[in-house]
CSV table of C-alpha atoms in Angstrom, one decimal:
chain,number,residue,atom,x,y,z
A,1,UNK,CA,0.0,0.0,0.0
A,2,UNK,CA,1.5,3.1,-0.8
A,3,UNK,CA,1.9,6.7,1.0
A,4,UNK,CA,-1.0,8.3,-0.9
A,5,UNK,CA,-3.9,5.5,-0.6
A,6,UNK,CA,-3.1,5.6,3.1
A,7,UNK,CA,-3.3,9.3,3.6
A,8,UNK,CA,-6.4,9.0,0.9
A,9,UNK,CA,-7.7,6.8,3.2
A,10,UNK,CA,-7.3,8.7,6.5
A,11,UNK,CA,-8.4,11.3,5.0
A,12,UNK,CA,-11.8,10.0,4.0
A,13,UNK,CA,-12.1,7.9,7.2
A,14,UNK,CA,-12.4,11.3,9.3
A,15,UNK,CA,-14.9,13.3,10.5
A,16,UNK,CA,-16.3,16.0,8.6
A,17,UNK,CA,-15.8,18.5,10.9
A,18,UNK,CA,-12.3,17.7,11.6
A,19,UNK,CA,-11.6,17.6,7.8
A,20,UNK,CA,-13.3,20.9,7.0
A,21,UNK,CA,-11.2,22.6,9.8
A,22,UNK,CA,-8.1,21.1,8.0
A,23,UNK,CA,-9.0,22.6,4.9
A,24,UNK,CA,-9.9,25.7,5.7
A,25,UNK,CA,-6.1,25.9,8.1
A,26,UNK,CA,-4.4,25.0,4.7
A,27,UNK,CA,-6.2,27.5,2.4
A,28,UNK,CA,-5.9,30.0,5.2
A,29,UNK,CA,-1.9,29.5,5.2
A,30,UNK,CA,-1.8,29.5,2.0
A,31,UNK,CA,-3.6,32.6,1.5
A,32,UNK,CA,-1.3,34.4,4.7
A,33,UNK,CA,1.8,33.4,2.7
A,34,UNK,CA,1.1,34.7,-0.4
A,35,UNK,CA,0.1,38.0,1.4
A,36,UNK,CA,3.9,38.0,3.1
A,37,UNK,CA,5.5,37.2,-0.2
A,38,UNK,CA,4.1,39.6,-2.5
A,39,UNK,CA,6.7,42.4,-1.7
A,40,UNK,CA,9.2,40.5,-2.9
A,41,UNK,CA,7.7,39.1,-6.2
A,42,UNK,CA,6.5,42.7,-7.2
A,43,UNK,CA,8.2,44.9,-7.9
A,44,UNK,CA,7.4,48.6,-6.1
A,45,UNK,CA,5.6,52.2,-7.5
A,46,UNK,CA,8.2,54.8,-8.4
A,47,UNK,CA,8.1,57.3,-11.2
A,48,UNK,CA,11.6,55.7,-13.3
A,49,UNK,CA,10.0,52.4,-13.0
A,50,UNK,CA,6.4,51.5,-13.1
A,51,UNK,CA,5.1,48.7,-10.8
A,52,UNK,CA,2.2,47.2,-9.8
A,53,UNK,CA,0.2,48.1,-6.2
A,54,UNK,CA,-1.9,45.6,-4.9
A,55,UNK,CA,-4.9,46.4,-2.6
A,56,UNK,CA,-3.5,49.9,-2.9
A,57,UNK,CA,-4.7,53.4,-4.2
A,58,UNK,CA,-6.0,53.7,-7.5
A,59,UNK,CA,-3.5,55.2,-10.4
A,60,UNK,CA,-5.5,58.5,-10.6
A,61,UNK,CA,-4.5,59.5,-7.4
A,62,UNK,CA,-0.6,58.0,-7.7
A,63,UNK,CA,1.7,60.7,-8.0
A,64,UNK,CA,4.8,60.6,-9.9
A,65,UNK,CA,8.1,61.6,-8.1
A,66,UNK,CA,12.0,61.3,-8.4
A,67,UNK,CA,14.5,59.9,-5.8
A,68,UNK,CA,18.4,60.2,-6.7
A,69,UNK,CA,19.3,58.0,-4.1
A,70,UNK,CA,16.8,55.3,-2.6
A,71,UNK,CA,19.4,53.8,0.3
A,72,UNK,CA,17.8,54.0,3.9
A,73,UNK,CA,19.9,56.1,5.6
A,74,UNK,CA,21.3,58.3,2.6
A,75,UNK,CA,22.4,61.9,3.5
A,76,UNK,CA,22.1,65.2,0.8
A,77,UNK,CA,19.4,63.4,-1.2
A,78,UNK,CA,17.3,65.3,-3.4
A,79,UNK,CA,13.1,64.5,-3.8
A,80,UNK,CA,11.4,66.1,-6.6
A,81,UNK,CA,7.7,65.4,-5.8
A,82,UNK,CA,5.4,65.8,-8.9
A,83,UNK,CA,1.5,67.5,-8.7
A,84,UNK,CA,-0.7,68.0,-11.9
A,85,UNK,CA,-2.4,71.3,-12.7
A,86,UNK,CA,-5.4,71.6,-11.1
A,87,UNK,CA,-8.6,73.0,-11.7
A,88,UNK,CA,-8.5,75.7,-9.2
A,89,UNK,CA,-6.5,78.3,-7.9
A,90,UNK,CA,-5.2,77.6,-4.7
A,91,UNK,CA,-3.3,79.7,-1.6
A,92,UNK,CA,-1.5,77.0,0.1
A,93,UNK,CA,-0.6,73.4,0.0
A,94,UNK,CA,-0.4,70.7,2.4
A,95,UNK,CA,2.0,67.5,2.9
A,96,UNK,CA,1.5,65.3,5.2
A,97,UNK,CA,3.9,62.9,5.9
A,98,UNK,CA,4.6,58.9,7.8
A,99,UNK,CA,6.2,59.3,11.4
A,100,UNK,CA,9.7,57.9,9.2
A,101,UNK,CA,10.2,61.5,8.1
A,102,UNK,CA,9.8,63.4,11.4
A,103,UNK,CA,12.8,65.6,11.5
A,104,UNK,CA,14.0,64.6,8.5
A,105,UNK,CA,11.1,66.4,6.2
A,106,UNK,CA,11.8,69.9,7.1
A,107,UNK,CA,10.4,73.3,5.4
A,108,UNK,CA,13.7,75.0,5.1
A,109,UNK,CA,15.1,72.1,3.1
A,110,UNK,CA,11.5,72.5,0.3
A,111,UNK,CA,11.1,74.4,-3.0
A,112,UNK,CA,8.2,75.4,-4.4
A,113,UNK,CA,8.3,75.5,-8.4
A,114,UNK,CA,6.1,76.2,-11.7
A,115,UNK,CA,6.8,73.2,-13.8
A,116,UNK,CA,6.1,74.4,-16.8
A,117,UNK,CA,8.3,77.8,-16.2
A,118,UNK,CA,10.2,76.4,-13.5
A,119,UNK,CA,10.1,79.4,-11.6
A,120,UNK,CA,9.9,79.4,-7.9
A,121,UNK,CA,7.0,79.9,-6.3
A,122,UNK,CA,7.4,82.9,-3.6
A,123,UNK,CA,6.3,81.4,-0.1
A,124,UNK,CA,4.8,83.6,2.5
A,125,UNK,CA,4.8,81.1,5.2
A,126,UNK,CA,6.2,77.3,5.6
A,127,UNK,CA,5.3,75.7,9.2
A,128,UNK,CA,6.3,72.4,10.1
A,129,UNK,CA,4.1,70.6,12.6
A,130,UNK,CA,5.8,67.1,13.8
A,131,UNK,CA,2.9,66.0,16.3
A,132,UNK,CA,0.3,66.1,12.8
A,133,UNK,CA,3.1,65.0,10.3
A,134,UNK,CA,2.5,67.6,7.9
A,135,UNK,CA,3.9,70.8,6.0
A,136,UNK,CA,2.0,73.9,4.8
A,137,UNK,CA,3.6,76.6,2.6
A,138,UNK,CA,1.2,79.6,2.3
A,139,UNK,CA,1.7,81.0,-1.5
A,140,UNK,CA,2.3,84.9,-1.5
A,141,UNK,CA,0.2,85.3,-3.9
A,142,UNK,CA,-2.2,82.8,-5.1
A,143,UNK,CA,-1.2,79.7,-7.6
A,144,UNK,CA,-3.3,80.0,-10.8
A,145,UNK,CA,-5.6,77.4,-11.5
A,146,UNK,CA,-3.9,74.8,-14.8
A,147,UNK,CA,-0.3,75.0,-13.7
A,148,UNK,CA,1.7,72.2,-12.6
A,149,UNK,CA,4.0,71.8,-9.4
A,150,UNK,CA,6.8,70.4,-8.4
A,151,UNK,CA,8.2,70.3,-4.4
A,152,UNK,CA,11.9,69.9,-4.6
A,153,UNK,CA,13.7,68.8,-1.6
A,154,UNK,CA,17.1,69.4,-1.4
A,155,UNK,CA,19.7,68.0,1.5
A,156,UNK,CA,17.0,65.2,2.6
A,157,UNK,CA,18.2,62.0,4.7
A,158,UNK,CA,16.2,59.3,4.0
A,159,UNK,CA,14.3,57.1,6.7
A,160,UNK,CA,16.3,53.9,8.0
A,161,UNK,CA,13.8,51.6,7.2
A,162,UNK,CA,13.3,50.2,3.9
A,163,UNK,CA,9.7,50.9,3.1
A,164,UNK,CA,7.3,52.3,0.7
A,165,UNK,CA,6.4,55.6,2.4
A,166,UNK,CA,3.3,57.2,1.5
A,167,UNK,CA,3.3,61.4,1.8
A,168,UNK,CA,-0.2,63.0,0.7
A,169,UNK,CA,-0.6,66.5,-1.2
A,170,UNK,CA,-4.0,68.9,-0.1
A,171,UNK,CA,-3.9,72.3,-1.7
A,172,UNK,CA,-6.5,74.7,-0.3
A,173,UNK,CA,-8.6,77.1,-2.6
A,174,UNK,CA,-9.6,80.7,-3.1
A,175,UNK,CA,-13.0,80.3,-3.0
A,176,UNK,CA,-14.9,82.0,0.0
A,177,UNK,CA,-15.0,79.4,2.3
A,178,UNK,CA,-12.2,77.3,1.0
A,179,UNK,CA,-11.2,74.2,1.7
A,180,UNK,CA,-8.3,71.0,2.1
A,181,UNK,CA,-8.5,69.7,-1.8
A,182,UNK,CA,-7.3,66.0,-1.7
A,183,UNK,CA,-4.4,66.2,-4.8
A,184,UNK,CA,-2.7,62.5,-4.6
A,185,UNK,CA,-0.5,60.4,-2.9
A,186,UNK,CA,3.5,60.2,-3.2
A,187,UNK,CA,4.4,56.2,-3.0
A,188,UNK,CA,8.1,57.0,-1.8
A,189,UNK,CA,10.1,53.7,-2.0
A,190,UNK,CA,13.3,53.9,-0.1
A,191,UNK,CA,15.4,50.2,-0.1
A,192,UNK,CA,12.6,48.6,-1.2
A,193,UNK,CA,13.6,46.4,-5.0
């Protein structure tokens, strides 16, 4: 009698119950290892290399950036952060950002430019709050409405984890009672292949 007629045998032999629990353990397993392997078989989001992003955000609100340098720990790295023109005019935008980049993500070290002039954009104001995770530059005078931006940061150490960090981009209106505009998300892989 071979292996698989006995364990064919065993298996039909026992209870129901006892064989549906063993099913369901196996798919369940199954299902929990796929969900730890698939950073490793795909490949991760950046603007140089397009991936895929599983039981992520959709593409429409995926923004594009640039990283020189993705090493964790990596000193005088530049991020050029990428928004679409938008509908409106707006007076000030909004980056929030993952607890990895507290004191790292710093106003002083962020540029505001025109993409399409590449100008820079004159900020009244640029406040960092660390307890919220997010930046807001106030625009001197108000962004036009159709014109594409671009946040550069210059002199940036990256976070020591390898991760994909997500940063999110608001930009708040002129209209008379304005407000928060969602814009997109930044998927920011840093040691991640």
């Amino acid at each position: 009698m071979s292996l698989s007629s006995v364990v064919w045998t065993s298996w039909i032999n026992m209870h129901t119950s006892t064989r549906k629990l063993l099913t369901l353990l196996a798919l369940t397993t199954s299902f929990v290892g796929l969900g730890t392997g698939l950073e490793t078989l795909l490949p991760s989001q950046s603007a140089q290399a397009e991936g895929w992003v599983l039981f992520g955000p959709s593409r429409d609100t995926t923004l594009d950036y640039d990283l020189i340098n993705e090493r964790p720990n990596a000193r005088s790295v530049t991020l050029r952060l990428f928004m679409p023109a938008q509908d409106v005019a707006s007076t000030e935008l909004q980056v929030n950002y993952p607890d990895a980049y507290i004191g790292l993500l710093r106003p002083e070290l962020v540029r505001v430019y025109n993409r399409r002039s590449r100008q820079e954009i004159p900020l009244q104001e640029a406040t960092n709050d660390a307890e919220s995770g997010s930046l807001r530059f106030t625009f001197k005078d108000p962004v036009a409405a159709g014109v594409p931006l671009e946040l550069r940061v210059v002199g940036l150490t990256n976070p020591s984890r390898p991760s994909i960090y997500r940063l999110q981009a608001r930009l708040l209106g002129t209209e008379a009672n304005p407000l928060f505009r969602y814009v997109g998300q930044w998927l920011v892989t840093i040691g991640v292949s």
